[in-house]
Amino acid sequence: MRNKLTAVLGIGVSAFFLWWALKGLSFADMWHHAKTANLSLILLSVAMTTSTFLIRVFRWQLILRTDRDGPVDRPPLWHAIAIGFMANNVLPLRAGEILRAVAISRLAPVKFASAFSSLVVERLFDGITIIALLFLGLVTAGIPASTKIGDVVVADVAIKMAVLCGILLAGCAATIAFPTLVTRIIRTVIPAPALATKLIGFVEAIRGGIMALASPARIVAVLLWSFGMWLLNALSFYVGYRAFGIEVGYGGAILQQSVLVLGIAAPSSPGYVGVFEGVIKAVLALFAVPGDLAVAFALTYHVTTFVPITLLGLYSLVKTGLKLKTATVAA
């Protein structure tokens, strides 16, 4: 019942964002922007986005170990990644995460629990990376000083948000380096014991996830792969901007990507339909990009980057003999 309610909520959220994204826009104008965009740059953008899934193979190989504590071969890792992201595009409830763990546990000598734990660690590194890039994006995006939402100056809010992101990153670093000190500070600052205990549990989860890699060299390598992957993905957005003649810099692309990742974390329909377009429209509005141009870019980028990993995932599904039903039952 809870899964059904979550699925219904996700569809509702997607429908609302899609309605908001398309509200008051001219479909003729959006079609004009799409058909006059630079095809070569669109294809380059798609290639960049698709290549980030290959980077995930190398990063996951550092995080996940076999039952004998050895490295997992790359072909099974690739098939599991492709199947998982394909499933997220076509199945509800983000069942691709479950199917990805199931796939690698059947294609390699890895227990399901270990596979699923590795995905939690992966998400932790993604979270740290996105916070860092959100800080970078807010600082370098060049949001016009005159941009306001109501009476609020967006540039001022961006500076405050950047400071907050910096504090969060410093907190993550302190959690890893000085866990005992951080625990004492939490107990001292937070008067409610129950809340303090929950925060300490969260801190321990962060530290435990990172320290599960056991080797400082592996931790650094995973961080480098994470930053490389997300910076390349942001570059694909920037190239997509150029294809549509959108005059927003790389810092703006990093900002858009960070906000988008946070946005699609909310419940939505398969493939993040609506939420994807709504977030991009909202972020590009900060740079005075017209709504029809922003949504034309968002729809084109969404569809063209959706297709390759979905087809690759279907190919891997056929090649490995796994079933999508596995994910839906597990979810």
mmCIF file of C-alpha atoms in Angstrom:
data_model
loop_
_atom_site.group_PDB
_atom_site.id
_atom_site.type_symbol
_atom_site.label_atom_id
_atom_site.label_comp_id
_atom_site.label_asym_id
_atom_site.label_seq_id
_atom_site.Cartn_x
_atom_site.Cartn_y
_atom_site.Cartn_z
ATOM 1 C CA MET A 1 0.000 0.000 0.000
ATOM 2 C CA ARG A 2 2.819 2.410 0.869
ATOM 3 C CA ASN A 3 4.514 1.743 -2.466
ATOM 4 C CA LYS A 4 1.242 2.362 -4.310
ATOM 5 C CA LEU A 5 0.742 5.644 -2.469
ATOM 6 C CA THR A 6 4.338 6.654 -3.255
ATOM 7 C CA ALA A 7 3.800 5.837 -6.928
ATOM 8 C CA VAL A 8 0.591 7.884 -7.030
ATOM 9 C CA LEU A 9 2.331 10.776 -5.246
ATOM 10 C CA GLY A 10 5.177 10.597 -7.755
ATOM 11 C CA ILE A 11 2.803 10.774 -10.692
ATOM 12 C CA GLY A 12 1.045 13.728 -9.081
ATOM 13 C CA VAL A 13 4.324 15.574 -8.499
ATOM 14 C CA SER A 14 5.417 14.951 -12.099
ATOM 15 C CA ALA A 15 2.054 16.082 -13.471
ATOM 16 C CA PHE A 16 2.197 19.309 -11.464
ATOM 17 C CA PHE A 17 5.731 20.175 -12.566
ATOM 18 C CA LEU A 18 4.964 19.337 -16.188
ATOM 19 C CA TRP A 19 1.860 21.550 -16.065
ATOM 20 C CA TRP A 20 3.889 24.363 -14.508
ATOM 21 C CA ALA A 21 6.738 23.983 -16.996
ATOM 22 C CA LEU A 22 4.394 24.149 -20.008
ATOM 23 C CA LYS A 23 1.966 26.719 -18.623
ATOM 24 C CA GLY A 24 1.573 29.733 -20.893
ATOM 25 C CA LEU A 25 4.168 28.561 -23.420
ATOM 26 C CA SER A 26 3.800 28.360 -27.178
ATOM 27 C CA PHE A 27 4.336 24.855 -28.554
ATOM 28 C CA ALA A 28 5.087 26.384 -31.951
ATOM 29 C CA ASP A 29 7.899 28.463 -30.440
ATOM 30 C CA MET A 30 9.295 25.456 -28.556
ATOM 31 C CA TRP A 31 9.248 23.377 -31.736
ATOM 32 C CA HIS A 32 11.037 26.162 -33.598
ATOM 33 C CA HIS A 33 13.796 26.268 -30.963
ATOM 34 C CA ALA A 34 14.158 22.484 -31.072
ATOM 35 C CA LYS A 35 14.324 22.103 -34.848
ATOM 36 C CA THR A 36 16.785 24.998 -35.278
ATOM 37 C CA ALA A 37 19.166 23.810 -32.547
ATOM 38 C CA ASN A 38 22.672 22.710 -33.516
ATOM 39 C CA LEU A 39 22.388 18.943 -34.077
ATOM 40 C CA SER A 40 26.136 18.320 -33.811
ATOM 41 C CA LEU A 41 26.288 19.937 -30.387
ATOM 42 C CA ILE A 42 23.193 18.032 -29.259
ATOM 43 C CA LEU A 43 24.842 14.737 -30.241
ATOM 44 C CA LEU A 44 28.053 15.767 -28.455
ATOM 45 C CA SER A 45 26.028 16.580 -25.349
ATOM 46 C CA VAL A 46 24.306 13.182 -25.498
ATOM 47 C CA ALA A 47 27.656 11.418 -25.920
ATOM 48 C CA MET A 48 29.034 13.207 -22.855
ATOM 49 C CA THR A 49 26.040 12.272 -20.747
ATOM 50 C CA THR A 50 26.133 8.640 -21.849
ATOM 51 C CA SER A 51 29.865 8.412 -21.129
ATOM 52 C CA THR A 52 29.210 9.252 -17.468
ATOM 53 C CA PHE A 53 27.695 5.785 -17.091
ATOM 54 C CA LEU A 54 31.071 4.327 -18.120
ATOM 55 C CA ILE A 55 32.734 6.412 -15.409
ATOM 56 C CA ARG A 56 30.324 4.853 -12.924
ATOM 57 C CA VAL A 57 31.812 1.450 -13.771
ATOM 58 C CA PHE A 58 35.294 2.481 -12.626
ATOM 59 C CA ARG A 59 33.954 4.190 -9.510
ATOM 60 C CA TRP A 60 31.731 1.267 -8.525
ATOM 61 C CA GLN A 61 34.651 -1.135 -8.982
ATOM 62 C CA LEU A 62 36.460 0.762 -6.219
ATOM 63 C CA ILE A 63 33.468 0.646 -3.873
ATOM 64 C CA LEU A 64 32.159 -2.887 -4.412
ATOM 65 C CA ARG A 65 34.236 -5.980 -3.615
ATOM 66 C CA THR A 66 33.581 -9.651 -4.265
ATOM 67 C CA ASP A 67 32.839 -12.116 -1.472
ATOM 68 C CA ARG A 68 36.582 -12.837 -1.378
ATOM 69 C CA ASP A 69 37.421 -9.115 -1.142
ATOM 70 C CA GLY A 70 38.640 -8.895 -4.706
ATOM 71 C CA PRO A 71 37.720 -6.472 -7.504
ATOM 72 C CA VAL A 72 34.555 -7.120 -9.497
ATOM 73 C CA ASP A 73 35.033 -7.500 -13.248
ATOM 74 C CA ARG A 74 33.923 -4.483 -15.282
ATOM 75 C CA PRO A 75 31.521 -6.169 -17.769
ATOM 76 C CA PRO A 76 29.090 -7.297 -14.999
ATOM 77 C CA LEU A 77 29.332 -3.842 -13.426
ATOM 78 C CA TRP A 78 28.447 -2.204 -16.740
ATOM 79 C CA HIS A 79 25.481 -4.499 -17.368
ATOM 80 C CA ALA A 80 24.141 -3.880 -13.856
ATOM 81 C CA ILE A 81 24.504 -0.105 -14.222
ATOM 82 C CA ALA A 82 22.874 -0.029 -17.651
ATOM 83 C CA ILE A 83 19.994 -2.230 -16.488
ATOM 84 C CA GLY A 84 19.495 -0.190 -13.332
ATOM 85 C CA PHE A 85 19.339 3.200 -15.017
ATOM 86 C CA MET A 86 17.177 1.819 -17.824
ATOM 87 C CA ALA A 87 14.762 0.489 -15.199
ATOM 88 C CA ASN A 88 14.652 3.875 -13.451
ATOM 89 C CA ASN A 89 13.518 5.334 -16.776
ATOM 90 C CA VAL A 90 10.671 2.896 -17.322
ATOM 91 C CA LEU A 91 9.625 1.530 -13.903
ATOM 92 C CA PRO A 92 8.029 3.283 -10.921
ATOM 93 C CA LEU A 93 9.442 3.580 -7.387
ATOM 94 C CA ARG A 94 13.038 3.852 -8.617
ATOM 95 C CA ALA A 95 13.054 0.073 -8.948
ATOM 96 C CA GLY A 96 16.264 0.380 -10.943
ATOM 97 C CA GLU A 97 18.255 0.652 -7.716
ATOM 98 C CA ILE A 98 16.921 -2.714 -6.561
ATOM 99 C CA LEU A 99 17.405 -4.301 -9.967
ATOM 100 C CA ARG A 100 20.956 -2.988 -10.164
ATOM 101 C CA ALA A 101 21.854 -4.695 -6.880
ATOM 102 C CA VAL A 102 20.050 -7.872 -7.959
ATOM 103 C CA ALA A 103 21.820 -7.845 -11.329
ATOM 104 C CA ILE A 104 25.348 -7.558 -9.971
ATOM 105 C CA SER A 105 24.640 -10.196 -7.301
ATOM 106 C CA ARG A 106 23.677 -12.619 -10.082
ATOM 107 C CA LEU A 107 26.376 -11.655 -12.566
ATOM 108 C CA ALA A 108 29.312 -11.601 -10.135
ATOM 109 C CA PRO A 109 30.318 -13.318 -6.869
ATOM 110 C CA VAL A 110 28.732 -10.591 -4.746
ATOM 111 C CA LYS A 111 26.030 -10.899 -2.091
ATOM 112 C CA PHE A 112 22.898 -8.792 -2.579
ATOM 113 C CA ALA A 113 23.402 -7.098 0.810
ATOM 114 C CA SER A 114 26.934 -6.075 -0.142
ATOM 115 C CA ALA A 115 25.754 -4.811 -3.523
ATOM 116 C CA PHE A 116 22.962 -2.745 -2.002
ATOM 117 C CA SER A 117 25.296 -1.332 0.675
ATOM 118 C CA SER A 118 27.712 -0.280 -2.053
ATOM 119 C CA LEU A 119 24.926 1.730 -3.692
ATOM 120 C CA VAL A 120 24.310 3.516 -0.392
ATOM 121 C CA VAL A 121 28.002 4.411 -0.245
ATOM 122 C CA GLU A 122 27.853 5.556 -3.867
ATOM 123 C CA ARG A 123 24.899 7.850 -3.078
ATOM 124 C CA LEU A 124 26.833 9.239 -0.124
ATOM 125 C CA PHE A 125 29.712 10.249 -2.377
ATOM 126 C CA ASP A 126 27.257 11.668 -4.897
ATOM 127 C CA GLY A 127 25.700 13.743 -2.121
ATOM 128 C CA ILE A 128 29.045 15.146 -0.991
ATOM 129 C CA THR A 129 30.004 15.907 -4.592
ATOM 130 C CA ILE A 130 26.703 17.617 -5.396
ATOM 131 C CA ILE A 131 26.933 19.808 -2.281
ATOM 132 C CA ALA A 132 30.453 20.824 -3.278
ATOM 133 C CA LEU A 133 29.368 21.547 -6.856
ATOM 134 C CA LEU A 134 26.302 23.450 -5.634
ATOM 135 C CA PHE A 135 28.703 25.667 -3.698
ATOM 136 C CA LEU A 136 30.850 26.078 -6.819
ATOM 137 C CA GLY A 137 27.832 26.774 -9.003
ATOM 138 C CA LEU A 138 26.393 29.378 -6.651
ATOM 139 C CA VAL A 139 29.752 31.175 -6.550
ATOM 140 C CA THR A 140 30.550 31.013 -10.278
ATOM 141 C CA ALA A 141 27.141 31.003 -12.008
ATOM 142 C CA GLY A 142 27.068 34.787 -12.392
ATOM 143 C CA ILE A 143 23.404 35.240 -11.519
ATOM 144 C CA PRO A 144 22.551 38.848 -12.514
ATOM 145 C CA ALA A 145 22.500 41.153 -9.499
ATOM 146 C CA SER A 146 19.132 42.536 -10.596
ATOM 147 C CA THR A 147 17.390 39.141 -10.597
ATOM 148 C CA LYS A 148 14.624 38.987 -8.011
ATOM 149 C CA ILE A 149 11.934 36.542 -6.942
ATOM 150 C CA GLY A 150 9.314 38.816 -5.489
ATOM 151 C CA ASP A 151 11.274 41.217 -3.305
ATOM 152 C CA VAL A 152 14.138 38.806 -2.724
ATOM 153 C CA VAL A 153 17.440 39.453 -4.511
ATOM 154 C CA VAL A 154 18.515 36.044 -5.841
ATOM 155 C CA ALA A 155 22.239 36.884 -5.840
ATOM 156 C CA ASP A 156 22.102 37.612 -2.097
ATOM 157 C CA VAL A 157 20.339 34.314 -1.441
ATOM 158 C CA ALA A 158 22.923 32.529 -3.606
ATOM 159 C CA ILE A 159 25.756 33.881 -1.459
ATOM 160 C CA LYS A 160 24.037 32.713 1.726
ATOM 161 C CA MET A 161 23.364 29.311 0.193
ATOM 162 C CA ALA A 162 27.014 29.047 -0.855
ATOM 163 C CA VAL A 163 28.093 29.764 2.719
ATOM 164 C CA LEU A 164 25.686 27.086 3.973
ATOM 165 C CA CYS A 165 27.070 24.568 1.462
ATOM 166 C CA GLY A 166 30.586 25.423 2.638
ATOM 167 C CA ILE A 167 29.553 24.764 6.230
ATOM 168 C CA LEU A 168 28.004 21.422 5.234
ATOM 169 C CA LEU A 169 31.202 20.383 3.442
ATOM 170 C CA ALA A 170 33.291 21.407 6.442
ATOM 171 C CA GLY A 171 30.937 19.371 8.621
ATOM 172 C CA CYS A 172 31.396 16.308 6.399
ATOM 173 C CA ALA A 173 35.169 16.679 6.557
ATOM 174 C CA ALA A 174 35.069 17.086 10.344
ATOM 175 C CA THR A 175 32.829 14.042 10.652
ATOM 176 C CA ILE A 176 35.399 11.911 8.857
ATOM 177 C CA ALA A 177 38.467 13.352 10.596
ATOM 178 C CA PHE A 178 37.162 14.046 14.120
ATOM 179 C CA PRO A 179 34.104 11.865 14.796
ATOM 180 C CA THR A 180 34.412 11.955 18.590
ATOM 181 C CA LEU A 181 34.664 15.746 18.644
ATOM 182 C CA VAL A 182 31.677 16.112 16.324
ATOM 183 C CA THR A 183 29.636 13.802 18.542
ATOM 184 C CA ARG A 184 30.474 15.878 21.631
ATOM 185 C CA ILE A 185 29.557 19.106 19.839
ATOM 186 C CA ILE A 186 26.197 17.678 18.779
ATOM 187 C CA ARG A 187 25.419 16.535 22.324
ATOM 188 C CA THR A 188 26.383 19.977 23.657
ATOM 189 C CA VAL A 189 24.573 22.098 21.067
ATOM 190 C CA ILE A 190 21.387 20.037 20.632
ATOM 191 C CA PRO A 191 19.359 20.083 23.864
ATOM 192 C CA ALA A 192 16.896 17.373 22.797
ATOM 193 C CA PRO A 193 18.527 13.956 23.446
ATOM 194 C CA ALA A 194 16.385 12.140 20.864
ATOM 195 C CA LEU A 195 17.292 14.590 18.085
ATOM 196 C CA ALA A 196 20.952 14.552 19.091
ATOM 197 C CA THR A 197 20.971 10.751 18.935
ATOM 198 C CA LYS A 198 19.465 10.789 15.441
ATOM 199 C CA LEU A 199 22.055 13.326 14.242
ATOM 200 C CA ILE A 200 24.859 11.266 15.732
ATOM 201 C CA GLY A 201 23.462 8.190 13.979
ATOM 202 C CA PHE A 202 23.502 10.133 10.698
ATOM 203 C CA VAL A 203 27.099 11.198 11.349
ATOM 204 C CA GLU A 204 28.103 7.606 12.019
ATOM 205 C CA ALA A 205 26.366 6.489 8.833
ATOM 206 C CA ILE A 206 28.386 9.008 6.815
ATOM 207 C CA ARG A 207 31.639 8.000 8.433
ATOM 208 C CA GLY A 208 30.841 4.296 8.254
ATOM 209 C CA GLY A 209 29.988 4.523 4.559
ATOM 210 C CA ILE A 210 33.219 6.300 3.715
ATOM 211 C CA MET A 211 35.442 4.235 5.983
ATOM 212 C CA ALA A 212 33.970 1.055 4.507
ATOM 213 C CA LEU A 213 36.371 1.640 1.633
ATOM 214 C CA ALA A 214 39.141 0.878 4.146
ATOM 215 C CA SER A 215 41.904 2.545 2.124
ATOM 216 C CA PRO A 216 42.517 6.332 2.024
ATOM 217 C CA ALA A 217 43.727 5.911 -1.555
ATOM 218 C CA ARG A 218 40.410 4.325 -2.544
ATOM 219 C CA ILE A 219 38.476 7.122 -0.821
ATOM 220 C CA VAL A 220 40.412 9.753 -2.763
ATOM 221 C CA ALA A 221 40.000 7.792 -6.009
ATOM 222 C CA VAL A 222 36.221 7.506 -5.528
ATOM 223 C CA LEU A 223 36.010 11.243 -4.845
ATOM 224 C CA LEU A 224 38.015 12.017 -7.985
ATOM 225 C CA TRP A 225 35.831 9.753 -10.136
ATOM 226 C CA SER A 226 32.732 11.352 -8.568
ATOM 227 C CA PHE A 227 33.856 14.894 -9.341
ATOM 228 C CA GLY A 228 34.999 13.894 -12.823
ATOM 229 C CA MET A 229 31.662 12.255 -13.580
ATOM 230 C CA TRP A 230 29.500 15.146 -12.378
ATOM 231 C CA LEU A 231 31.709 17.821 -13.941
ATOM 232 C CA LEU A 232 31.482 15.994 -17.281
ATOM 233 C CA ASN A 233 27.723 15.741 -16.906
ATOM 234 C CA ALA A 234 27.537 19.477 -16.203
ATOM 235 C CA LEU A 235 29.645 20.065 -19.299
ATOM 236 C CA SER A 236 27.044 18.160 -21.314
ATOM 237 C CA PHE A 237 24.420 20.646 -20.095
ATOM 238 C CA TYR A 238 26.704 23.522 -21.071
ATOM 239 C CA VAL A 239 27.196 22.101 -24.574
ATOM 240 C CA GLY A 240 23.424 21.677 -24.778
ATOM 241 C CA TYR A 241 23.048 25.366 -23.919
ATOM 242 C CA ARG A 242 25.326 26.238 -26.808
ATOM 243 C CA ALA A 243 23.249 24.053 -29.141
ATOM 244 C CA PHE A 244 20.174 26.148 -28.311
ATOM 245 C CA GLY A 245 21.989 29.486 -28.198
ATOM 246 C CA ILE A 246 21.429 29.832 -24.443
ATOM 247 C CA GLU A 247 23.984 32.295 -23.090
ATOM 248 C CA VAL A 248 24.594 30.716 -19.691
ATOM 249 C CA GLY A 249 28.112 29.790 -18.597
ATOM 250 C CA TYR A 250 29.575 26.567 -17.242
ATOM 251 C CA GLY A 251 29.021 27.773 -13.683
ATOM 252 C CA GLY A 252 25.321 28.089 -14.481
ATOM 253 C CA ALA A 253 25.327 24.541 -15.879
ATOM 254 C CA ILE A 254 26.901 23.273 -12.648
ATOM 255 C CA LEU A 255 24.272 25.142 -10.637
ATOM 256 C CA GLN A 256 21.443 23.778 -12.770
ATOM 257 C CA GLN A 257 22.738 20.221 -12.467
ATOM 258 C CA SER A 258 23.055 20.452 -8.673
ATOM 259 C CA VAL A 259 19.541 21.828 -8.246
ATOM 260 C CA LEU A 260 18.224 19.210 -10.683
ATOM 261 C CA VAL A 261 19.800 16.331 -8.739
ATOM 262 C CA LEU A 262 18.202 17.634 -5.554
ATOM 263 C CA GLY A 263 14.886 18.115 -7.364
ATOM 264 C CA ILE A 264 14.630 14.610 -8.799
ATOM 265 C CA ALA A 265 15.328 13.163 -5.352
ATOM 266 C CA ALA A 266 11.634 13.835 -4.630
ATOM 267 C CA PRO A 267 9.016 11.226 -5.638
ATOM 268 C CA SER A 268 8.193 11.434 -9.342
ATOM 269 C CA SER A 269 7.095 9.303 -12.268
ATOM 270 C CA PRO A 270 9.551 7.019 -14.117
ATOM 271 C CA GLY A 271 12.194 9.031 -15.943
ATOM 272 C CA TYR A 272 11.565 12.096 -13.715
ATOM 273 C CA VAL A 273 9.126 13.466 -16.303
ATOM 274 C CA GLY A 274 7.949 16.977 -15.467
ATOM 275 C CA VAL A 275 10.298 17.493 -12.535
ATOM 276 C CA PHE A 276 13.247 17.491 -14.947
ATOM 277 C CA GLU A 277 11.690 20.142 -17.184
ATOM 278 C CA GLY A 278 10.302 22.228 -14.326
ATOM 279 C CA VAL A 279 13.625 22.493 -12.486
ATOM 280 C CA ILE A 280 15.529 23.437 -15.639
ATOM 281 C CA LYS A 281 12.957 26.099 -16.510
ATOM 282 C CA ALA A 282 13.145 27.548 -12.977
ATOM 283 C CA VAL A 283 16.955 27.677 -12.887
ATOM 284 C CA LEU A 284 17.322 29.138 -16.376
ATOM 285 C CA ALA A 285 14.736 31.789 -15.465
ATOM 286 C CA LEU A 286 17.346 33.165 -13.039
ATOM 287 C CA PHE A 287 19.424 34.017 -16.120
ATOM 288 C CA ALA A 288 16.466 35.579 -17.945
ATOM 289 C CA VAL A 289 16.194 32.677 -20.406
ATOM 290 C CA PRO A 290 12.692 32.704 -21.963
ATOM 291 C CA GLY A 291 10.451 29.879 -20.818
ATOM 292 C CA ASP A 292 9.785 28.453 -24.281
ATOM 293 C CA LEU A 293 13.516 28.275 -25.030
ATOM 294 C CA ALA A 294 14.324 26.754 -21.617
ATOM 295 C CA VAL A 295 11.636 24.073 -21.887
ATOM 296 C CA ALA A 296 12.538 23.310 -25.523
ATOM 297 C CA PHE A 297 16.106 22.675 -24.350
ATOM 298 C CA ALA A 298 14.938 20.657 -21.328
ATOM 299 C CA LEU A 299 12.631 18.403 -23.355
ATOM 300 C CA THR A 300 15.223 17.845 -26.081
ATOM 301 C CA TYR A 301 18.002 17.108 -23.595
ATOM 302 C CA HIS A 302 15.753 14.838 -21.555
ATOM 303 C CA VAL A 303 14.560 12.763 -24.516
ATOM 304 C CA THR A 304 17.891 12.494 -26.325
ATOM 305 C CA THR A 305 19.827 11.478 -23.201
ATOM 306 C CA PHE A 306 17.006 9.149 -22.106
ATOM 307 C CA VAL A 307 17.175 6.995 -25.231
ATOM 308 C CA PRO A 308 20.812 5.714 -25.282
ATOM 309 C CA ILE A 309 20.996 4.388 -21.707
ATOM 310 C CA THR A 310 17.502 2.912 -22.027
ATOM 311 C CA LEU A 311 18.476 1.015 -25.188
ATOM 312 C CA LEU A 312 21.812 -0.035 -23.688
ATOM 313 C CA GLY A 313 20.015 -1.250 -20.592
ATOM 314 C CA LEU A 314 17.530 -3.259 -22.643
ATOM 315 C CA TYR A 315 20.440 -4.831 -24.540
ATOM 316 C CA SER A 316 22.143 -5.763 -21.254
ATOM 317 C CA LEU A 317 18.861 -7.146 -19.944
ATOM 318 C CA VAL A 318 18.533 -9.446 -22.968
ATOM 319 C CA LYS A 319 22.202 -10.417 -22.935
ATOM 320 C CA THR A 320 22.234 -11.336 -19.248
ATOM 321 C CA GLY A 321 18.794 -12.973 -19.204
ATOM 322 C CA LEU A 322 17.551 -10.969 -16.219
ATOM 323 C CA LYS A 323 13.913 -9.912 -15.856
ATOM 324 C CA LEU A 324 12.400 -6.511 -15.109
ATOM 325 C CA LYS A 325 9.817 -8.366 -13.023
ATOM 326 C CA THR A 326 12.587 -9.017 -10.484
ATOM 327 C CA ALA A 327 12.746 -5.332 -9.678
ATOM 328 C CA THR A 328 9.013 -4.747 -9.493
ATOM 329 C CA VAL A 329 8.539 -7.686 -7.111
ATOM 330 C CA ALA A 330 11.491 -6.593 -4.934
ATOM 331 C CA ALA A 331 10.242 -2.995 -4.831
#
